[in-house]
Amino acid sequence: MKIFYFTATGNNLYVAKRIGGESYSIPKLMKLGQFEFEDDKIGIVFPSYYGGVPKIVEEFLNKVKLKSKYIFAVVSFGSLSGAVIPELLVIGKRNQIQFSYINEILMVDNYLPVFDMAKEMKKEPKKKIEESLAQIINDIQVKKVYIKRHAAVIRSIEAILKKVHSKNKANTEYDKNFYVEDTCNSCKVCEKVCPVNNINVDTKPVYKGNCEQCLACINHCPQNAIRLKQEKSKARFINKNVKLKEIIEANN
C-alpha cells in the first residue's frame, strides 16, 4: 500500500502513518517529478482548505498516474469540510482516477484567522480522533467501498464554500498577511518547512508570493516570531505525534 500525503502541522502525516504502508510526501514528489505509481491499494491524505482541495494536492493529482484497483482518500478538517469531496471527485474524473473510498476525519482546526488555537486544542479530546481513525483504518483494510455524502443542509452551503475556496486558492499573494517580529533569530525553520519553497531567510523571512496558505511557517516558528494579520491568538498548533524533523523532511 502506498499513501501520498500533504501536511503542514502534522495532522495528515500522522493519519498517513497510522494507516500504514509506504508514505510519500506530495511536495517532495512534486519537486522530484515522480508521478507514476502502482500498488494493490493507493491512498491520498490531505487537509481541507477553505472547504476544498489544496492547490498543491490538485496539481499533484493533475500529474500523477496511479495504477490500483483500490484508490482511497482521507480528508482532515476542523469544523466544516465544505465541498472538498465533490471537488475531489471532479478532479479524479478529469484525471482518470477512480476513487473507491473517500472519508473525512475531524481534527484540530488550525486556521489562525478564524480560530483561537488555545481554545481549539482544548476541544481535541471531544473530536474522538482516534476512534474515527480506527474506523477508517478498518475500512481500508477490508477495502470498503464508500464515498462520504453530506446531509442536505450541508450540501446547501457547499456552493458558497466552493466560491470562497476558488477565490482563496487563486490568491498567491496571501503571504502579504504575514509579518515578522524582532524576536526572529534567523533559524530558518520557516524556510525548511515551507512545502513550496516560498521563503528565503537571510536575517528575517522573505516571502516570494507563491504561498500555499498552509501556515506551516507560523506554527513551527520556535520563537513565535511570525505573525498573521487578524489572527485570533498567539497560540500555535503542531500535532503532538509528529516531530519537526519529519515535517522538514516531508516538505523538502
CSV table of N, CA and C in Angstrom, one decimal, residues 40 47 51 59 71 76 79 85 89 93 116 123 145 165 174 181 184 195 200-201 222 249 252:
chain,number,residue,atom,x,y,z
A,40,ASP,N,-1.4,-2.4,-4.8
A,40,ASP,CA,-2.7,-3.0,-4.5
A,40,ASP,C,-3.7,-2.0,-4.0
A,47,PRO,N,-5.5,17.8,4.0
A,47,PRO,CA,-6.5,18.6,4.7
A,47,PRO,C,-7.4,19.4,3.8
A,51,GLY,N,-12.6,24.6,2.6
A,51,GLY,CA,-13.7,23.7,2.2
A,51,GLY,C,-13.4,23.1,0.8
A,59,GLU,N,-2.7,20.0,-8.0
A,59,GLU,CA,-1.6,20.0,-9.0
A,59,GLU,C,-1.0,18.6,-9.1
A,71,ILE,N,-8.3,2.8,-4.8
A,71,ILE,CA,-7.8,4.1,-4.5
A,71,ILE,C,-8.7,4.8,-3.5
A,76,SER,N,-8.8,15.6,6.2
A,76,SER,CA,-8.9,16.1,7.6
A,76,SER,C,-9.6,17.5,7.5
A,79,SER,N,-13.7,22.1,11.2
A,79,SER,CA,-15.1,22.5,11.6
A,79,SER,C,-16.1,22.0,10.5
A,85,ILE,N,-15.1,17.0,-1.0
A,85,ILE,CA,-15.3,15.7,-1.6
A,85,ILE,C,-15.9,15.8,-3.0
A,89,LEU,N,-13.8,14.5,-6.4
A,89,LEU,CA,-14.4,13.6,-7.4
A,89,LEU,C,-14.3,14.2,-8.8
A,93,LYS,N,-12.1,12.4,-11.7
A,93,LYS,CA,-12.7,12.1,-13.0
A,93,LYS,C,-11.9,12.7,-14.2
A,116,ASP,N,-9.2,30.5,17.6
A,116,ASP,CA,-8.2,30.7,18.7
A,116,ASP,C,-7.6,29.3,19.0
A,123,LYS,N,-10.4,21.5,22.7
A,123,LYS,CA,-11.6,20.7,22.2
A,123,LYS,C,-11.1,19.3,21.6
A,145,VAL,N,-16.0,-0.1,0.0
A,145,VAL,CA,-16.3,0.9,-1.0
A,145,VAL,C,-17.3,1.9,-0.4
A,165,HIS,N,-13.5,29.0,-1.6
A,165,HIS,CA,-12.3,28.2,-1.8
A,165,HIS,C,-11.6,28.6,-3.1
A,174,TYR,N,-1.1,35.7,-0.7
A,174,TYR,CA,-1.6,35.6,0.7
A,174,TYR,C,-0.6,35.9,1.7
A,181,GLU,N,8.2,39.6,13.7
A,181,GLU,CA,8.7,40.4,14.9
A,181,GLU,C,10.2,40.3,15.1
A,184,CYS,N,12.6,37.2,15.9
A,184,CYS,CA,13.2,36.2,15.0
A,184,CYS,C,14.7,36.2,15.1
A,195,PRO,N,6.3,24.0,2.1
A,195,PRO,CA,6.3,23.0,1.0
A,195,PRO,C,6.5,23.4,-0.4
A,200,ASN,N,12.6,32.7,1.8
A,200,ASN,CA,14.1,32.8,2.0
A,200,ASN,C,14.4,33.5,3.2
A,201,VAL,N,15.4,33.1,4.0
A,201,VAL,CA,15.8,33.7,5.2
A,201,VAL,C,17.2,34.2,5.1
A,222,PRO,N,10.0,28.5,16.1
A,222,PRO,CA,10.4,28.3,17.5
A,222,PRO,C,10.3,29.5,18.4
A,249,GLU,N,11.5,17.1,6.6
A,249,GLU,CA,11.8,16.0,5.6
A,249,GLU,C,10.7,15.9,4.6
A,252,ASN,N,10.7,19.0,1.9
A,252,ASN,CA,11.9,19.3,1.1
A,252,ASN,C,12.3,18.2,0.2
